[in-house]
Amino acid sequence: MESFKLTLLKLQDYTLLTFDIFKGLSLFKKYWNDILREMYLIGASATRLIFFGGLFMGIVLTIETGHQLDEFGAKTLVGRTVALGMIRELGPVITGILLAARTGAKNASEIGGMQLSEQIDAMRAFGTNPVHKLAMPRTVAAVVMFLPLTLIADITGILGGMVVAKLSLFVDSSFFWQQVFDSLAIKDFIAGLTKPLLFAFFISTISCYYGFTTRGGTTGLGKNTINAVVVSCAIILLLDFVAAKIIWEFF
Amino acid sequence: MIELLNVSLNLDGKQILDNVSLKIKKGDIGVVLGPSGAGKSSILKMILGLWKPDSGCVVIDGVDICGLKEKELLKIRRKMGIVFQGNALFDSLTVRQNIGYFLYEQNEMESKEIADLIEEVLTFINMPGIQRMYPDQLSGGMKKRVAIARAMIYQPEIVLYDEPSAGLDPINGKQILDLIKKVRDKGSTSVVVTHIMNDAVSIGDQLTLVNNGIIVENGSVHDILNSKKEFVKDFFYEIFQDIELLKKEQLV
């Protein structure tokens, strides 16, 4: 009962933090430089990670499905499988999980460290709302940057798949691309491009929440950083399921 | 004037402060001292309005700040500067950005004016020319002085110090205490929280001894050193020992 109450209290705090972030959007102009810096840290500097994450995911997907399809004499369909798999599911999810680890850990440890060293108190003492100054720019930056990063993962995944399909399965590249374009519909893009926005919002707000609630020195900081990453990853998988269900049911 | 009236505070089921009443006169250095975990820093955070008491009230210049909203509190906080125990300098900002943080955030002054003020406070703390340095390039004593400069930039009427000389060597510690006196001489009221009794005795106009969230003794240095309470005697044991030694030397 006690832990249930505690969970409800945490949810309440998280909801209040989220509302405060929305309120902070009115200070968009004031914190523009902070938003730009976060866009670079969260987005631009994660490009390499996402590039290789997407590339290898596409390669593995092609190898695994290609050989299975080959058994039924349908290896030419590999382009279709890779395109749908990357655009609808693996692109957003792999980007989400990689960024949950990277951005989630960054946000929780940075803000948590500031909490422990009283920098958050100092901000409040000097009249700054720390949620507006720290969480709002991170959330805006994440929502803006996750979409192009997911596109990078999608494209590199399909390109990796194409190369492997040509070299390992001997599927002609033009045929591969024809399969890719024939198989993709508008709803696949809606599914693939809506998810990163949701993932970005939740990764950023959850990790900021864990940062702000850090207590108990370095042990607490470590614990909250782990929690930020674990909860973000769990939420990504849950949201992916919910989004997939909604898209299949209603579109 | 700063007043705490029957203030109690409970955090995570632990009684931090229990019916604490305290008054610090304008222009004085009020020292709150006591062992670690006695509730000293909580008093500072309540004066600043960062924490609200469960009961009782905190009055700053006649205004009860406990019922105020964050926006209204900001007006009161503009009267105060604080030096945190761990300095709380922003790691990602330079000394200039740290010291001018409040003024840059408020965006009410020209950059040139802010730069001049920063120069002025850096000269006051005797550390000119370090504007471009980052906190991790400074020593402990330098960081403390920068934290004092940051607290002073908007010439607050009240300056709060949390363990200002803790962890510093005696020379740096003395420099910080001198700086606190210098700030007082400019007309600010100061509240210093410390567990170092020699510091308390050397700078305090008014001393308040706290233990387990309650005030054990309150008064001038003379009142405290003449207290008959056992805890006071135990806490000031080293000072009493020094006094005894001096007396013996004089007799010899």
Short mmCIF file of N, CA, C and O in Angstrom, two decimals, chain A residues 105-227:
data_model
loop_
_atom_site.label_atom_id
_atom_site.label_comp_id
_atom_site.label_asym_id
_atom_site.label_seq_id
_atom_site.Cartn_x
_atom_site.Cartn_y
_atom_site.Cartn_z
N ALA A 105 20.77 9.27 -19.77
CA ALA A 105 21.86 9.28 -18.79
C ALA A 105 22.44 10.68 -18.65
O ALA A 105 22.75 11.14 -17.53
N LYS A 106 22.58 11.37 -19.77
CA LYS A 106 23.13 12.73 -19.75
C LYS A 106 22.25 13.66 -18.92
O LYS A 106 22.72 14.34 -18.01
N ASN A 107 20.96 13.66 -19.22
CA ASN A 107 20.05 14.56 -18.51
C ASN A 107 20.00 14.25 -17.02
O ASN A 107 20.12 15.14 -16.18
N ALA A 108 19.80 12.97 -16.70
CA ALA A 108 19.64 12.59 -15.29
C ALA A 108 20.91 12.89 -14.50
O ALA A 108 20.85 13.41 -13.38
N SER A 109 22.07 12.58 -15.08
CA SER A 109 23.31 12.78 -14.32
C SER A 109 23.68 14.26 -14.22
O SER A 109 24.12 14.73 -13.17
N GLU A 110 23.45 15.01 -15.31
CA GLU A 110 23.77 16.45 -15.26
C GLU A 110 22.89 17.18 -14.24
O GLU A 110 23.39 17.89 -13.36
N ILE A 111 21.58 16.97 -14.38
CA ILE A 111 20.65 17.68 -13.49
C ILE A 111 20.80 17.13 -12.07
O ILE A 111 20.77 17.90 -11.10
N GLY A 112 20.98 15.82 -11.95
CA GLY A 112 21.17 15.23 -10.62
C GLY A 112 22.42 15.77 -9.94
O GLY A 112 22.42 16.08 -8.75
N GLY A 113 23.50 15.90 -10.72
CA GLY A 113 24.74 16.47 -10.17
C GLY A 113 24.53 17.90 -9.71
O GLY A 113 25.03 18.32 -8.67
N MET A 114 23.76 18.64 -10.50
CA MET A 114 23.46 20.03 -10.12
C MET A 114 22.60 20.08 -8.87
O MET A 114 22.77 20.95 -8.02
N GLN A 115 21.70 19.12 -8.75
CA GLN A 115 20.85 19.05 -7.56
C GLN A 115 21.71 18.78 -6.31
O GLN A 115 21.55 19.44 -5.30
N LEU A 116 22.62 17.83 -6.46
CA LEU A 116 23.45 17.46 -5.30
C LEU A 116 24.40 18.58 -4.90
O LEU A 116 24.69 18.76 -3.72
N SER A 117 24.90 19.32 -5.88
CA SER A 117 25.86 20.39 -5.55
C SER A 117 25.15 21.73 -5.30
O SER A 117 25.79 22.77 -5.33
N GLU A 118 23.87 21.67 -5.08
CA GLU A 118 23.04 22.84 -4.73
C GLU A 118 22.92 23.87 -5.85
O GLU A 118 22.50 25.00 -5.61
N GLN A 119 23.33 23.50 -7.07
CA GLN A 119 23.22 24.47 -8.17
C GLN A 119 21.75 24.75 -8.52
O GLN A 119 21.41 25.85 -8.95
N ILE A 120 20.89 23.74 -8.31
CA ILE A 120 19.46 23.94 -8.57
C ILE A 120 18.90 24.94 -7.55
O ILE A 120 18.14 25.85 -7.91
N ASP A 121 19.30 24.76 -6.29
CA ASP A 121 18.87 25.71 -5.24
C ASP A 121 19.38 27.11 -5.57
O ASP A 121 18.67 28.10 -5.37
N ALA A 122 20.63 27.17 -6.05
CA ALA A 122 21.21 28.47 -6.39
C ALA A 122 20.39 29.14 -7.49
O ALA A 122 20.11 30.33 -7.44
N MET A 123 19.98 28.35 -8.49
CA MET A 123 19.16 28.92 -9.56
C MET A 123 17.87 29.51 -9.01
O MET A 123 17.48 30.62 -9.37
N ARG A 124 17.22 28.72 -8.14
CA ARG A 124 15.97 29.22 -7.56
C ARG A 124 16.23 30.47 -6.72
O ARG A 124 15.45 31.42 -6.75
N ALA A 125 17.34 30.45 -5.99
CA ALA A 125 17.68 31.60 -5.15
C ALA A 125 17.89 32.85 -6.02
O ALA A 125 17.58 33.95 -5.59
N PHE A 126 18.41 32.65 -7.22
CA PHE A 126 18.66 33.79 -8.10
C PHE A 126 17.47 34.06 -9.04
O PHE A 126 17.59 34.75 -10.04
N GLY A 127 16.33 33.46 -8.70
CA GLY A 127 15.09 33.80 -9.40
C GLY A 127 14.85 33.07 -10.71
O GLY A 127 14.02 33.48 -11.50
N THR A 128 15.58 31.98 -10.96
CA THR A 128 15.37 31.22 -12.20
C THR A 128 14.58 29.95 -11.87
O THR A 128 14.93 29.26 -10.91
N ASN A 129 13.57 29.66 -12.65
CA ASN A 129 12.87 28.39 -12.49
C ASN A 129 13.74 27.31 -13.16
O ASN A 129 13.91 27.33 -14.38
N PRO A 130 14.30 26.37 -12.38
CA PRO A 130 15.22 25.40 -12.98
C PRO A 130 14.57 24.51 -14.03
O PRO A 130 15.25 24.04 -14.94
N VAL A 131 13.25 24.29 -13.90
CA VAL A 131 12.56 23.46 -14.90
C VAL A 131 12.54 24.19 -16.24
O VAL A 131 12.81 23.60 -17.29
N HIS A 132 12.29 25.50 -16.19
CA HIS A 132 12.27 26.28 -17.45
C HIS A 132 13.67 26.38 -18.05
O HIS A 132 13.83 26.33 -19.25
N LYS A 133 14.65 26.51 -17.19
CA LYS A 133 16.02 26.72 -17.68
C LYS A 133 16.67 25.40 -18.14
O LYS A 133 17.44 25.41 -19.10
N LEU A 134 16.37 24.30 -17.45
CA LEU A 134 17.08 23.05 -17.75
C LEU A 134 16.22 22.03 -18.50
O LEU A 134 16.70 21.41 -19.45
N ALA A 135 14.98 21.82 -18.03
CA ALA A 135 14.18 20.75 -18.63
C ALA A 135 13.52 21.16 -19.94
O ALA A 135 13.46 20.37 -20.88
N MET A 136 13.03 22.41 -20.00
CA MET A 136 12.33 22.83 -21.23
C MET A 136 13.27 22.80 -22.45
O MET A 136 12.92 22.18 -23.48
N PRO A 137 14.47 23.40 -22.36
CA PRO A 137 15.35 23.34 -23.55
C PRO A 137 15.73 21.91 -23.95
O PRO A 137 15.80 21.60 -25.14
N ARG A 138 15.92 21.05 -22.95
CA ARG A 138 16.28 19.66 -23.27
C ARG A 138 15.13 18.94 -23.97
O ARG A 138 15.35 18.14 -24.90
N THR A 139 13.90 19.21 -23.51
CA THR A 139 12.74 18.53 -24.11
C THR A 139 12.50 19.04 -25.53
O THR A 139 12.29 18.24 -26.45
N VAL A 140 12.57 20.35 -25.71
CA VAL A 140 12.36 20.91 -27.05
C VAL A 140 13.44 20.38 -28.01
O VAL A 140 13.15 19.92 -29.11
N ALA A 141 14.69 20.39 -27.53
CA ALA A 141 15.80 19.92 -28.37
C ALA A 141 15.61 18.46 -28.74
O ALA A 141 15.82 18.07 -29.90
N ALA A 142 15.17 17.65 -27.78
CA ALA A 142 14.98 16.22 -28.06
C ALA A 142 13.88 16.02 -29.09
O ALA A 142 14.05 15.28 -30.07
N VAL A 143 12.75 16.71 -28.90
CA VAL A 143 11.62 16.54 -29.83
C VAL A 143 12.02 16.97 -31.25
O VAL A 143 11.68 16.32 -32.23
N VAL A 144 12.80 18.03 -31.34
CA VAL A 144 13.22 18.51 -32.67
C VAL A 144 14.24 17.55 -33.30
O VAL A 144 14.16 17.24 -34.49
N MET A 145 15.18 17.07 -32.52
CA MET A 145 16.31 16.33 -33.09
C MET A 145 16.07 14.84 -33.28
O MET A 145 16.75 14.20 -34.08
N PHE A 146 15.12 14.25 -32.53
CA PHE A 146 14.93 12.80 -32.66
C PHE A 146 14.42 12.40 -34.04
O PHE A 146 14.73 11.31 -34.52
N LEU A 147 13.64 13.29 -34.66
CA LEU A 147 13.07 12.95 -35.96
C LEU A 147 14.16 12.79 -37.03
O LEU A 147 14.24 11.74 -37.68
N PRO A 148 15.03 13.80 -37.21
CA PRO A 148 16.11 13.59 -38.20
C PRO A 148 17.03 12.43 -37.84
O PRO A 148 17.50 11.72 -38.74
N LEU A 149 17.24 12.21 -36.55
CA LEU A 149 18.10 11.09 -36.17
C LEU A 149 17.45 9.75 -36.56
O LEU A 149 18.13 8.83 -37.02
N THR A 150 16.14 9.68 -36.38
CA THR A 150 15.44 8.44 -36.76
C THR A 150 15.52 8.24 -38.27
O THR A 150 15.72 7.11 -38.74
N LEU A 151 15.39 9.34 -39.01
CA LEU A 151 15.50 9.24 -40.47
C LEU A 151 16.89 8.74 -40.88
O LEU A 151 17.02 7.93 -41.80
N ILE A 152 17.91 9.21 -40.16
CA ILE A 152 19.28 8.73 -40.45
C ILE A 152 19.36 7.22 -40.21
O ILE A 152 19.90 6.47 -41.02
N ALA A 153 18.78 6.77 -39.08
CA ALA A 153 18.81 5.34 -38.76
C ALA A 153 18.06 4.55 -39.83
O ALA A 153 18.54 3.50 -40.30
N ASP A 154 16.89 5.08 -40.26
CA ASP A 154 16.10 4.39 -41.30
C ASP A 154 16.90 4.27 -42.59
O ASP A 154 17.00 3.18 -43.17
N ILE A 155 17.47 5.38 -43.02
CA ILE A 155 18.16 5.40 -44.32
C ILE A 155 19.41 4.52 -44.29
O ILE A 155 19.64 3.72 -45.19
N THR A 156 20.20 4.68 -43.23
CA THR A 156 21.44 3.87 -43.18
C THR A 156 21.09 2.38 -43.05
O THR A 156 21.81 1.53 -43.60
N GLY A 157 20.00 2.08 -42.33
CA GLY A 157 19.59 0.68 -42.19
C GLY A 157 19.22 0.10 -43.54
O GLY A 157 19.66 -1.01 -43.89
N ILE A 158 18.45 0.85 -44.31
CA ILE A 158 18.04 0.34 -45.64
C ILE A 158 19.25 0.24 -46.58
O ILE A 158 19.41 -0.74 -47.31
N LEU A 159 20.13 1.24 -46.48
CA LEU A 159 21.34 1.19 -47.33
C LEU A 159 22.21 -0.01 -46.97
O LEU A 159 22.71 -0.72 -47.86
N GLY A 160 22.38 -0.24 -45.67
CA GLY A 160 23.16 -1.40 -45.22
C GLY A 160 22.52 -2.68 -45.72
O GLY A 160 23.20 -3.61 -46.19
N GLY A 161 21.18 -2.72 -45.65
CA GLY A 161 20.45 -3.90 -46.13
C GLY A 161 20.66 -4.11 -47.61
O GLY A 161 20.87 -5.24 -48.07
N MET A 162 20.67 -3.00 -48.34
CA MET A 162 20.86 -3.10 -49.79
C MET A 162 22.22 -3.70 -50.13
O MET A 162 22.33 -4.60 -50.96
N VAL A 163 23.25 -3.21 -49.44
CA VAL A 163 24.63 -3.69 -49.71
C VAL A 163 24.73 -5.19 -49.41
O VAL A 163 25.25 -5.98 -50.20
N VAL A 164 24.19 -5.59 -48.24
CA VAL A 164 24.25 -7.01 -47.86
C VAL A 164 23.41 -7.86 -48.81
O VAL A 164 23.81 -8.96 -49.19
N ALA A 165 22.24 -7.31 -49.20
CA ALA A 165 21.38 -8.06 -50.11
C ALA A 165 22.11 -8.32 -51.43
O ALA A 165 21.99 -9.39 -52.01
N LYS A 166 22.88 -7.31 -51.87
CA LYS A 166 23.61 -7.46 -53.14
C LYS A 166 24.78 -8.43 -53.00
O LYS A 166 24.95 -9.34 -53.80
N LEU A 167 25.57 -8.25 -51.92
CA LEU A 167 26.80 -9.03 -51.77
C LEU A 167 26.55 -10.45 -51.26
O LEU A 167 27.21 -11.39 -51.68
N SER A 168 25.58 -10.58 -50.37
CA SER A 168 25.40 -11.88 -49.73
C SER A 168 24.24 -12.67 -50.34
O SER A 168 24.33 -13.89 -50.47
N LEU A 169 23.18 -11.97 -50.72
CA LEU A 169 22.01 -12.69 -51.25
C LEU A 169 21.87 -12.55 -52.77
O LEU A 169 20.99 -13.14 -53.38
N PHE A 170 22.76 -11.74 -53.35
CA PHE A 170 22.79 -11.51 -54.80
C PHE A 170 21.46 -10.98 -55.35
O PHE A 170 20.98 -11.41 -56.38
N VAL A 171 20.88 -10.05 -54.54
CA VAL A 171 19.65 -9.38 -55.01
C VAL A 171 20.07 -8.07 -55.67
O VAL A 171 20.81 -7.29 -55.07
N ASP A 172 19.60 -7.88 -56.87
CA ASP A 172 19.99 -6.68 -57.61
C ASP A 172 19.52 -5.41 -56.89
O ASP A 172 18.40 -5.36 -56.39
N SER A 173 20.37 -4.40 -56.86
CA SER A 173 20.07 -3.17 -56.11
C SER A 173 18.82 -2.47 -56.63
O SER A 173 18.00 -1.99 -55.84
N SER A 174 18.68 -2.41 -57.94
CA SER A 174 17.51 -1.71 -58.48
C SER A 174 16.23 -2.45 -58.09
O SER A 174 15.21 -1.84 -57.77
N PHE A 175 16.33 -3.77 -58.08
CA PHE A 175 15.17 -4.56 -57.68
C PHE A 175 14.87 -4.35 -56.19
O PHE A 175 13.72 -4.23 -55.78
N PHE A 176 15.96 -4.28 -55.42
CA PHE A 176 15.82 -4.03 -53.97
C PHE A 176 15.07 -2.72 -53.73
O PHE A 176 14.11 -2.67 -52.96
N TRP A 177 15.50 -1.66 -54.45
CA TRP A 177 14.88 -0.34 -54.25
C TRP A 177 13.43 -0.32 -54.74
O TRP A 177 12.58 0.33 -54.13
N GLN A 178 13.22 -1.06 -55.81
CA GLN A 178 11.84 -1.12 -56.32
C GLN A 178 10.92 -1.73 -55.26
O GLN A 178 9.82 -1.25 -55.00
N GLN A 179 11.43 -2.78 -54.62
CA GLN A 179 10.68 -3.42 -53.53
C GLN A 179 10.43 -2.46 -52.37
O GLN A 179 9.35 -2.42 -51.80
N VAL A 180 11.48 -1.69 -52.08
CA VAL A 180 11.38 -0.72 -50.97
C VAL A 180 10.27 0.27 -51.25
O VAL A 180 9.36 0.46 -50.44
N PHE A 181 10.30 0.88 -52.44
CA PHE A 181 9.32 1.94 -52.72
C PHE A 181 7.91 1.39 -52.93
O PHE A 181 6.93 2.04 -52.58
N ASP A 182 7.84 0.19 -53.47
CA ASP A 182 6.50 -0.40 -53.70
C ASP A 182 5.83 -0.75 -52.37
O ASP A 182 4.61 -0.68 -52.25
N SER A 183 6.64 -1.13 -51.42
CA SER A 183 6.04 -1.64 -50.17
C SER A 183 5.62 -0.53 -49.21
O SER A 183 4.71 -0.71 -48.41
N LEU A 184 6.28 0.60 -49.29
CA LEU A 184 6.02 1.65 -48.30
C LEU A 184 4.78 2.47 -48.64
O LEU A 184 4.62 2.91 -49.78
N ALA A 185 3.91 2.65 -47.64
CA ALA A 185 2.71 3.48 -47.82
C ALA A 185 2.78 4.65 -46.85
O ALA A 185 3.64 4.68 -45.95
N ILE A 186 1.86 5.58 -47.03
CA ILE A 186 1.85 6.79 -46.19
C ILE A 186 1.77 6.42 -44.70
O ILE A 186 2.45 7.00 -43.85
N LYS A 187 0.92 5.43 -44.38
CA LYS A 187 0.74 5.09 -42.96
C LYS A 187 2.04 4.56 -42.32
O LYS A 187 2.25 4.71 -41.13
N ASP A 188 2.91 3.97 -43.15
CA ASP A 188 4.19 3.50 -42.60
C ASP A 188 5.04 4.70 -42.17
O ASP A 188 5.71 4.66 -41.14
N PHE A 189 4.97 5.75 -42.98
CA PHE A 189 5.74 6.95 -42.62
C PHE A 189 5.12 7.64 -41.41
O PHE A 189 5.83 8.14 -40.54
N ILE A 190 3.78 7.65 -41.35
CA ILE A 190 3.12 8.26 -40.19
C ILE A 190 3.56 7.51 -38.93
O ILE A 190 3.94 8.11 -37.92
N ALA A 191 3.51 6.17 -39.01
CA ALA A 191 3.90 5.36 -37.85
C ALA A 191 5.36 5.60 -37.49
O ALA A 191 5.70 5.82 -36.31
N GLY A 192 6.20 5.60 -38.49
CA GLY A 192 7.64 5.71 -38.24
C GLY A 192 8.09 7.09 -37.79
O GLY A 192 9.12 7.22 -37.13
N LEU A 193 7.33 8.11 -38.16
CA LEU A 193 7.76 9.45 -37.81
C LEU A 193 7.01 10.05 -36.62
O LEU A 193 7.41 11.09 -36.09
N THR A 194 5.94 9.40 -36.20
CA THR A 194 5.22 9.89 -35.01
C THR A 194 5.91 9.37 -33.75
O THR A 194 6.03 10.08 -32.75
N LYS A 195 6.34 8.11 -33.84
CA LYS A 195 6.96 7.48 -32.67
C LYS A 195 8.14 8.27 -32.11
O LYS A 195 8.22 8.48 -30.90
N PRO A 196 9.09 8.73 -32.95
CA PRO A 196 10.24 9.45 -32.38
C PRO A 196 9.84 10.68 -31.57
O PRO A 196 10.48 11.00 -30.56
N LEU A 197 8.76 11.34 -32.00
CA LEU A 197 8.32 12.54 -31.26
C LEU A 197 7.86 12.15 -29.86
O LEU A 197 8.22 12.80 -28.86
N LEU A 198 7.08 11.06 -29.79
CA LEU A 198 6.61 10.57 -28.49
C LEU A 198 7.79 10.11 -27.63
O LEU A 198 7.90 10.45 -26.45
N PHE A 199 8.66 9.33 -28.26
CA PHE A 199 9.81 8.80 -27.52
C PHE A 199 10.66 9.95 -26.97
O PHE A 199 11.07 9.93 -25.82
N ALA A 200 10.91 10.94 -27.81
CA ALA A 200 11.75 12.08 -27.40
C ALA A 200 11.17 12.78 -26.20
O ALA A 200 11.86 13.07 -25.22
N PHE A 201 9.86 13.03 -26.27
CA PHE A 201 9.20 13.74 -25.16
C PHE A 201 9.34 12.95 -23.86
O PHE A 201 9.73 13.50 -22.83
N PHE A 202 9.04 11.65 -23.93
CA PHE A 202 9.08 10.87 -22.69
C PHE A 202 10.50 10.64 -22.18
O PHE A 202 10.75 10.72 -20.98
N ILE A 203 11.44 10.39 -23.08
CA ILE A 203 12.84 10.19 -22.64
C ILE A 203 13.32 11.45 -21.92
O ILE A 203 13.89 11.39 -20.82
N SER A 204 13.05 12.59 -22.52
CA SER A 204 13.56 13.84 -21.95
C SER A 204 12.89 14.16 -20.61
O SER A 204 13.57 14.49 -19.63
N THR A 205 11.56 14.07 -20.57
CA THR A 205 10.87 14.45 -19.33
C THR A 205 11.17 13.46 -18.20
O THR A 205 11.38 13.86 -17.06
N ILE A 206 11.23 12.17 -18.54
CA ILE A 206 11.50 11.15 -17.50
C ILE A 206 12.91 11.35 -16.94
O ILE A 206 13.12 11.35 -15.73
N SER A 207 13.88 11.55 -17.84
CA SER A 207 15.26 11.69 -17.35
C SER A 207 15.43 12.99 -16.55
O SER A 207 16.16 13.01 -15.54
N CYS A 208 14.76 14.06 -16.97
CA CYS A 208 14.83 15.31 -16.20
C CYS A 208 14.19 15.11 -14.83
O CYS A 208 14.71 15.58 -13.81
N TYR A 209 13.07 14.38 -14.80
CA TYR A 209 12.40 14.12 -13.52
C TYR A 209 13.36 13.39 -12.57
O TYR A 209 13.50 13.77 -11.41
N TYR A 210 14.03 12.35 -13.08
CA TYR A 210 14.96 11.62 -12.21
C TYR A 210 16.14 12.50 -11.79
O TYR A 210 16.67 12.36 -10.70
N GLY A 211 16.54 13.40 -12.67
CA GLY A 211 17.61 14.33 -12.29
C GLY A 211 17.19 15.23 -11.13
O GLY A 211 17.89 15.35 -10.13
N PHE A 212 16.01 15.82 -11.27
CA PHE A 212 15.53 16.75 -10.23
C PHE A 212 15.25 16.06 -8.90
O PHE A 212 15.28 16.72 -7.87
N THR A 213 14.95 14.76 -8.95
CA THR A 213 14.61 14.08 -7.68
C THR A 213 15.80 13.33 -7.10
O THR A 213 15.63 12.48 -6.22
N THR A 214 17.00 13.63 -7.58
CA THR A 214 18.18 12.94 -7.06
C THR A 214 18.46 13.35 -5.61
O THR A 214 18.47 14.53 -5.28
N ARG A 215 18.65 12.35 -4.77
CA ARG A 215 19.02 12.57 -3.37
C ARG A 215 20.08 11.52 -3.01
O ARG A 215 20.22 10.51 -3.69
N GLY A 216 20.76 11.75 -1.93
CA GLY A 216 21.62 10.71 -1.37
C GLY A 216 22.97 10.54 -2.02
O GLY A 216 23.44 9.41 -2.21
N GLY A 217 23.59 11.66 -2.39
CA GLY A 217 24.98 11.64 -2.87
C GLY A 217 25.18 10.87 -4.16
O GLY A 217 24.24 10.66 -4.93
N THR A 218 26.41 10.42 -4.37
CA THR A 218 26.76 9.79 -5.64
C THR A 218 26.02 8.46 -5.84
O THR A 218 25.72 8.08 -6.97
N THR A 219 25.72 7.77 -4.74
CA THR A 219 24.97 6.51 -4.86
C THR A 219 23.59 6.81 -5.41
O THR A 219 23.11 6.12 -6.33
N GLY A 220 22.95 7.84 -4.86
CA GLY A 220 21.63 8.23 -5.34
C GLY A 220 21.68 8.68 -6.78
O GLY A 220 20.76 8.39 -7.56
N LEU A 221 22.75 9.36 -7.15
CA LEU A 221 22.90 9.85 -8.52
C LEU A 221 22.98 8.66 -9.49
O LEU A 221 22.32 8.63 -10.53
N GLY A 222 23.81 7.67 -9.10
CA GLY A 222 23.96 6.47 -9.93
C GLY A 222 22.63 5.74 -10.07
O GLY A 222 22.23 5.36 -11.18
N LYS A 223 21.93 5.61 -8.95
CA LYS A 223 20.65 4.89 -8.94
C LYS A 223 19.62 5.61 -9.84
O LYS A 223 18.93 4.98 -10.63
N ASN A 224 19.56 6.92 -9.70
CA ASN A 224 18.58 7.67 -10.49
C ASN A 224 18.92 7.70 -11.97
O ASN A 224 18.03 7.72 -12.81
N THR A 225 20.23 7.69 -12.27
CA THR A 225 20.63 7.65 -13.69
C THR A 225 20.20 6.32 -14.31
O THR A 225 19.65 6.27 -15.41
N ILE A 226 20.43 5.23 -13.55
CA ILE A 226 20.01 3.90 -14.05
C ILE A 226 18.49 3.90 -14.23
O ILE A 226 17.97 3.48 -15.26
N ASN A 227 17.77 4.39 -13.22
CA ASN A 227 16.31 4.41 -13.30
C ASN A 227 15.82 5.21 -14.50
O ASN A 227 14.87 4.81 -15.17
#
